[in-house]
PDB file of C-alpha atoms in Angstrom:
ATOM      1  CA  MET T   1      71.468 101.268 170.969  1.00 34.00           C
ATOM      2  CA  MET T   2      68.442 100.116 172.926  1.00 35.00           C
ATOM      3  CA  SER T   3      68.174  96.570 174.248  1.00 35.00           C
ATOM      4  CA  THR T   4      64.898  94.786 173.711  1.00 33.00           C
ATOM      5  CA  SER T   5      62.948  91.983 175.318  1.00 34.00           C
ATOM      6  CA  LEU T   6      61.841  88.970 173.277  1.00 31.00           C
ATOM      7  CA  HIS T   7      58.588  89.057 175.246  1.00 35.00           C
ATOM      8  CA  ALA T   8      57.970  92.670 174.346  1.00 34.00           C
ATOM      9  CA  GLU T   9      58.563  92.180 170.643  1.00 32.00           C
ATOM     10  CA  ASN T  10      56.057  89.334 170.436  1.00 33.00           C
ATOM     11  CA  ASN T  11      53.211  91.219 172.119  1.00 35.00           C
ATOM     12  CA  LEU T  12      50.138  92.213 170.138  1.00 33.00           C
ATOM     13  CA  ILE T  13      49.412  95.885 170.511  1.00 36.00           C
ATOM     14  CA  SER T  14      45.749  96.571 171.146  1.00 36.00           C
ATOM     15  CA  ALA T  15      45.952 100.102 169.702  1.00 36.00           C
ATOM     16  CA  ASN T  16      47.098  98.685 166.354  1.00 39.00           C
ATOM     17  CA  THR T  17      44.787  95.675 166.169  1.00 38.00           C
ATOM     18  CA  ALA T  18      42.341  97.469 163.852  1.00 35.00           C
ATOM     19  CA  THR T  19      45.173  98.472 161.534  1.00 36.00           C
ATOM     20  CA  GLN T  20      46.486  94.912 161.457  1.00 38.00           C
ATOM     21  CA  TYR T  21      43.090  93.486 160.531  1.00 36.00           C
ATOM     22  CA  SER T  22      42.485  96.114 157.876  1.00 36.00           C
ATOM     23  CA  LEU T  23      45.845  95.173 156.318  1.00 41.00           C
ATOM     24  CA  GLY T  24      45.035  91.453 156.602  1.00 42.00           C
ATOM     25  CA  ILE T  25      47.865  90.884 159.117  1.00 42.00           C
ATOM     26  CA  SER T  26      47.281  88.241 161.772  1.00 46.00           C
ATOM     27  CA  GLY T  27      49.215  88.350 165.084  1.00 50.00           C
ATOM     28  CA  GLY T  28      50.578  84.837 164.652  1.00 56.00           C
ATOM     29  CA  SER T  29      51.949  85.349 161.141  1.00 67.00           C
ATOM     30  CA  MET T  30      55.478  86.441 160.210  1.00 68.00           C
ATOM     31  CA  LEU T  31      54.090  89.693 158.801  1.00 70.00           C
ATOM     32  CA  GLY T  32      52.174  90.286 162.046  1.00 70.00           C
ATOM     33  CA  SER T  33      55.365  89.815 164.064  1.00 77.00           C
ATOM     34  CA  MET T  34      57.228  92.189 161.832  1.00 79.00           C
ATOM     35  CA  TRP T  35      54.399  94.752 162.121  1.00 78.00           C
ATOM     36  CA  ASN T  36      54.535  94.525 165.933  1.00 77.00           C
ATOM     37  CA  TYR T  37      58.304  94.880 165.898  1.00 77.00           C
ATOM     38  CA  VAL T  38      58.179  98.024 163.709  1.00 83.00           C
ATOM     39  CA  VAL T  39      55.369  99.625 165.793  1.00 81.00           C
ATOM     40  CA  ASN T  40      57.171  98.826 169.096  1.00 79.00           C
ATOM     41  CA  HIS T  41      60.490 100.094 167.785  1.00 79.00           C
ATOM     42  CA  PHE T  42      58.970 103.345 166.554  1.00 80.00           C
ATOM     43  CA  ARG T  43      57.128 103.876 169.890  1.00 81.00           C
ATOM     44  CA  ARG T  44      60.338 103.303 171.828  1.00 81.00           C
ATOM     45  CA  LEU T  45      62.299 105.785 169.739  1.00 81.00           C
ATOM     46  CA  ALA T  46      59.577 108.415 169.943  1.00 82.00           C
ATOM     47  CA  ILE T  47      59.128 108.062 173.693  1.00 81.00           C
ATOM     48  CA  ASP T  48      62.880 108.074 174.417  1.00 79.00           C
ATOM     49  CA  TYR T  49      63.468 111.143 172.231  1.00 79.00           C
ATOM     50  CA  PHE T  50      60.394 113.200 173.166  1.00 81.00           C
ATOM     51  CA  TYR T  51      60.060 112.101 176.847  1.00 81.00           C
ATOM     52  CA  PRO T  52      60.240 115.662 178.378  1.00 80.00           C
ATOM     53  CA  TYR T  53      57.646 116.965 175.920  1.00 81.00           C
ATOM     54  CA  ILE T  54      55.350 113.938 176.372  1.00 82.00           C
ATOM     55  CA  LYS T  55      55.484 114.425 180.136  1.00 81.00           C
ATOM     56  CA  LYS T  56      54.389 118.099 179.892  1.00 82.00           C
ATOM     57  CA  TRP T  57      51.729 117.361 177.285  1.00 80.00           C
ATOM     58  CA  SER T  58      50.313 114.449 179.288  1.00 80.00           C
ATOM     59  CA  PHE T  59      49.973 116.562 182.427  1.00 76.00           C
ATOM     60  CA  LYS T  60      48.203 119.344 180.496  1.00 73.00           C
ATOM     61  CA  SER T  61      45.928 116.910 178.643  1.00 69.00           C
ATOM     62  CA  TYR T  62      45.034 114.381 181.355  1.00 70.00           C
ATOM     63  CA  GLY T  63      46.128 115.981 184.622  1.00 70.00           C
ATOM     64  CA  PRO T  64      48.124 114.178 187.312  1.00 70.00           C
ATOM     65  CA  THR T  65      48.025 110.375 187.230  1.00 69.00           C
ATOM     66  CA  GLY T  66      48.551 109.931 190.950  1.00 66.00           C
ATOM     67  CA  SER T  67      52.164 108.834 190.429  1.00 70.00           C
ATOM     68  CA  HIS T  68      55.184 110.880 189.437  1.00 67.00           C
ATOM     69  CA  SER T  69      56.558 107.979 187.363  1.00 77.00           C
ATOM     70  CA  VAL T  70      53.392 107.181 185.339  1.00 84.00           C
ATOM     71  CA  ILE T  71      52.591 109.270 182.275  1.00 85.00           C
ATOM     72  CA  ARG T  72      49.384 108.904 180.358  1.00 87.00           C
ATOM     73  CA  LEU T  73      50.032 108.551 176.580  1.00 86.00           C
ATOM     74  CA  THR T  74      46.477 108.196 175.280  1.00 86.00           C
ATOM     75  CA  THR T  75      43.054 107.502 176.742  1.00 87.00           C
ATOM     76  CA  ARG T  76      43.947 103.770 176.739  1.00 90.00           C
ATOM     77  CA  THR T  77      47.721 103.613 177.371  1.00 89.00           C
ATOM     78  CA  ALA T  78      50.219 104.798 179.991  1.00 88.00           C
ATOM     79  CA  PHE T  79      54.012 104.905 180.149  1.00 87.00           C
ATOM     80  CA  LYS T  80      56.226 104.334 183.198  1.00 86.00           C
ATOM     81  CA  LYS T  81      59.953 104.770 183.738  1.00 82.00           C
ATOM     82  CA  CYS T  82      61.386 102.793 186.613  1.00 79.00           C
ATOM     83  CA  ILE T  83      64.473 100.977 187.930  1.00 74.00           C
ATOM     84  CA  PHE T  84      63.114  97.389 187.845  1.00 68.00           C
ATOM     85  CA  GLY T  85      60.849  97.664 184.838  1.00 67.00           C
ATOM     86  CA  SER T  86      61.590  94.205 183.433  1.00 75.00           C
ATOM     87  CA  LEU T  87      60.800  92.593 186.758  1.00 80.00           C
ATOM     88  CA  GLU T  88      57.644  94.678 187.200  1.00 83.00           C
ATOM     89  CA  ALA T  89      56.436  93.929 183.647  1.00 86.00           C
ATOM     90  CA  GLU T  90      56.973  90.183 184.005  1.00 85.00           C
ATOM     91  CA  THR T  91      55.265  90.170 187.403  1.00 85.00           C
ATOM     92  CA  MET T  92      52.242  91.998 185.978  1.00 88.00           C
ATOM     93  CA  ARG T  93      52.078  89.502 183.090  1.00 88.00           C
ATOM     94  CA  PHE T  94      52.369  86.576 185.467  1.00 87.00           C
ATOM     95  CA  ILE T  95      49.633  87.828 187.787  1.00 89.00           C
ATOM     96  CA  ALA T  96      47.281  88.539 184.832  1.00 89.00           C
ATOM     97  CA  GLN T  97      47.807  85.022 183.472  1.00 88.00           C
ATOM     98  CA  ASN T  98      47.395  83.177 186.790  1.00 86.00           C
ATOM     99  CA  LYS T  99      44.994  85.134 189.016  1.00 84.00           C
ATOM    100  CA  SER T 100      41.797  87.192 188.877  1.00 86.00           C
ATOM    101  CA  ILE T 101      43.489  90.304 190.264  1.00 89.00           C
ATOM    102  CA  PRO T 102      43.003  93.224 187.839  1.00 88.00           C
ATOM    103  CA  VAL T 103      46.379  94.491 186.597  1.00 90.00           C
ATOM    104  CA  PRO T 104      47.113  96.642 183.545  1.00 91.00           C
ATOM    105  CA  LYS T 105      48.062  94.684 180.409  1.00 92.00           C
ATOM    106  CA  VAL T 106      51.740  95.209 179.524  1.00 91.00           C
ATOM    107  CA  ILE T 107      51.986  96.318 175.893  1.00 90.00           C
ATOM    108  CA  ASP T 108      55.773  96.815 175.651  1.00 88.00           C
ATOM    109  CA  ARG T 109      58.889  96.969 177.805  1.00 87.00           C
ATOM    110  CA  TRP T 110      62.446  98.032 177.027  1.00 85.00           C
ATOM    111  CA  THR T 111      65.580  99.659 178.374  1.00 84.00           C
ATOM    112  CA  SER T 112      65.663 103.362 177.512  1.00 80.00           C
ATOM    113  CA  GLN T 113      68.723 105.148 176.100  1.00 77.00           C
ATOM    114  CA  ASP T 114      69.375 106.641 179.530  1.00 78.00           C
ATOM    115  CA  GLY T 115      69.548 103.157 181.055  1.00 80.00           C
ATOM    116  CA  SER T 116      66.197 103.251 182.889  1.00 80.00           C
ATOM    117  CA  GLU T 117      63.527 100.610 182.272  1.00 84.00           C
ATOM    118  CA  ALA T 118      60.389 101.679 180.421  1.00 85.00           C
ATOM    119  CA  ILE T 119      56.935 100.045 180.312  1.00 88.00           C
ATOM    120  CA  VAL T 120      53.966 100.863 178.122  1.00 90.00           C
ATOM    121  CA  MET T 121      50.776  99.454 179.608  1.00 90.00           C
ATOM    122  CA  GLU T 122      47.065  99.814 179.318  1.00 92.00           C
ATOM    123  CA  TRP T 123      45.476 102.636 181.277  1.00 89.00           C
ATOM    124  CA  ILE T 124      42.815 101.558 183.774  1.00 86.00           C
ATOM    125  CA  GLN T 125      40.418 104.389 184.490  1.00 85.00           C
ATOM    126  CA  GLY T 126      39.519 104.926 188.145  1.00 84.00           C
ATOM    127  CA  ASN T 127      40.126 106.854 191.320  1.00 83.00           C
ATOM    128  CA  THR T 128      42.931 106.225 193.811  1.00 82.00           C
ATOM    129  CA  LEU T 129      41.957 104.788 197.184  1.00 86.00           C
ATOM    130  CA  GLU T 130      43.478 107.916 198.798  1.00 84.00           C
ATOM    131  CA  THR T 131      40.897 110.177 197.123  1.00 86.00           C
ATOM    132  CA  VAL T 132      37.890 107.860 197.561  1.00 90.00           C
ATOM    133  CA  TRP T 133      38.454 106.652 201.150  1.00 91.00           C
ATOM    134  CA  PRO T 134      37.050 109.771 202.958  1.00 93.00           C
ATOM    135  CA  SER T 135      33.718 109.471 201.081  1.00 95.00           C
ATOM    136  CA  LEU T 136      33.169 105.777 201.861  1.00 94.00           C
ATOM    137  CA  ASN T 137      30.735 104.606 204.518  1.00 96.00           C
ATOM    138  CA  ASP T 138      31.527 101.792 206.954  1.00 95.00           C
ATOM    139  CA  ASP T 139      29.962  99.032 204.825  1.00 96.00           C
ATOM    140  CA  GLN T 140      31.926 100.130 201.733  1.00 95.00           C
ATOM    141  CA  MET T 141      35.170 100.281 203.713  1.00 94.00           C
ATOM    142  CA  SER T 142      34.510  96.802 205.037  1.00 95.00           C
ATOM    143  CA  CYS T 143      33.719  95.468 201.558  1.00 94.00           C
ATOM    144  CA  LEU T 144      36.860  97.086 200.158  1.00 92.00           C
ATOM    145  CA  GLY T 145      38.929  95.618 202.973  1.00 93.00           C
ATOM    146  CA  GLU T 146      37.557  92.166 202.264  1.00 95.00           C
ATOM    147  CA  GLN T 147      38.341  92.525 198.538  1.00 93.00           C
ATOM    148  CA  LEU T 148      41.927  93.587 199.321  1.00 92.00           C
ATOM    149  CA  ARG T 149      42.265  90.649 201.744  1.00 94.00           C
ATOM    150  CA  GLU T 150      41.189  88.260 198.941  1.00 94.00           C
ATOM    151  CA  TYR T 151      43.727  89.772 196.544  1.00 92.00           C
ATOM    152  CA  ILE T 152      46.525  89.478 199.090  1.00 93.00           C
ATOM    153  CA  HIS T 153      45.527  85.857 199.727  1.00 92.00           C
ATOM    154  CA  GLU T 154      45.671  85.143 195.946  1.00 90.00           C
ATOM    155  CA  LEU T 155      49.091  86.802 195.665  1.00 89.00           C
ATOM    156  CA  ARG T 156      50.455  84.772 198.595  1.00 89.00           C
ATOM    157  CA  SER T 157      49.257  81.571 196.953  1.00 89.00           C
ATOM    158  CA  LEU T 158      51.376  82.197 193.849  1.00 82.00           C
ATOM    159  CA  ARG T 159      54.697  80.477 193.382  1.00 79.00           C
ATOM    160  CA  GLN T 160      57.311  82.688 191.782  1.00 70.00           C
ATOM    161  CA  PRO T 161      58.613  81.407 188.433  1.00 67.00           C
ATOM    162  CA  VAL T 162      62.272  80.483 188.552  1.00 67.00           C
ATOM    163  CA  HIS T 163      63.250  82.893 185.774  1.00 61.00           C
ATOM    164  CA  LEU T 164      61.858  85.819 187.790  1.00 56.00           C
ATOM    165  CA  LEU T 165      63.659  84.719 190.903  1.00 56.00           C
ATOM    166  CA  PHE T 166      67.027  84.587 189.121  1.00 57.00           C
ATOM    167  CA  GLU T 167      66.352  87.894 187.358  1.00 54.00           C
ATOM    168  CA  TRP T 168      65.790  89.593 190.749  1.00 50.00           C
ATOM    169  CA  TRP T 169      69.136  88.303 192.076  1.00 52.00           C
ATOM    170  CA  THR T 170      71.047  89.513 189.042  1.00 52.00           C
ATOM    171  CA  LEU T 171      69.755  93.085 189.235  1.00 51.00           C
TER     172      LEU T 171
END
């Protein structure tokens, strides 16, 4: 039996927003919450069961993602299996809510049947710094360095929520 997160079950799923509206389901209603629960539960079961096939299909359809742990599900979503998924998902949500740093929106998070953490998040299209760096001129490198410096400054100004601090120590 899979464990679930209360935060994950209450998330609105952007891929299903059009379906919700066409059915007259609002995200804040009881029916909307039930709809999200059913969609998330089905996605979790499908990904856990078909993981090896999804991984092969994703590589053939979209190519490498730049990370061995990130698998692209659709043109707008990605899936990641990791050890500290709950902590990573909560950190991404916290940064998105409190800073201007672009991070993928977390759509769902759960513990897989094999015990690993799983995150479904939005896919942000772009190139890795590793592939772009050789083609940048000095001004672009300087501008990029300044932008990264500002992001690091923003991250250092954050105060970690107590629930994340305690979750880290219990892992």
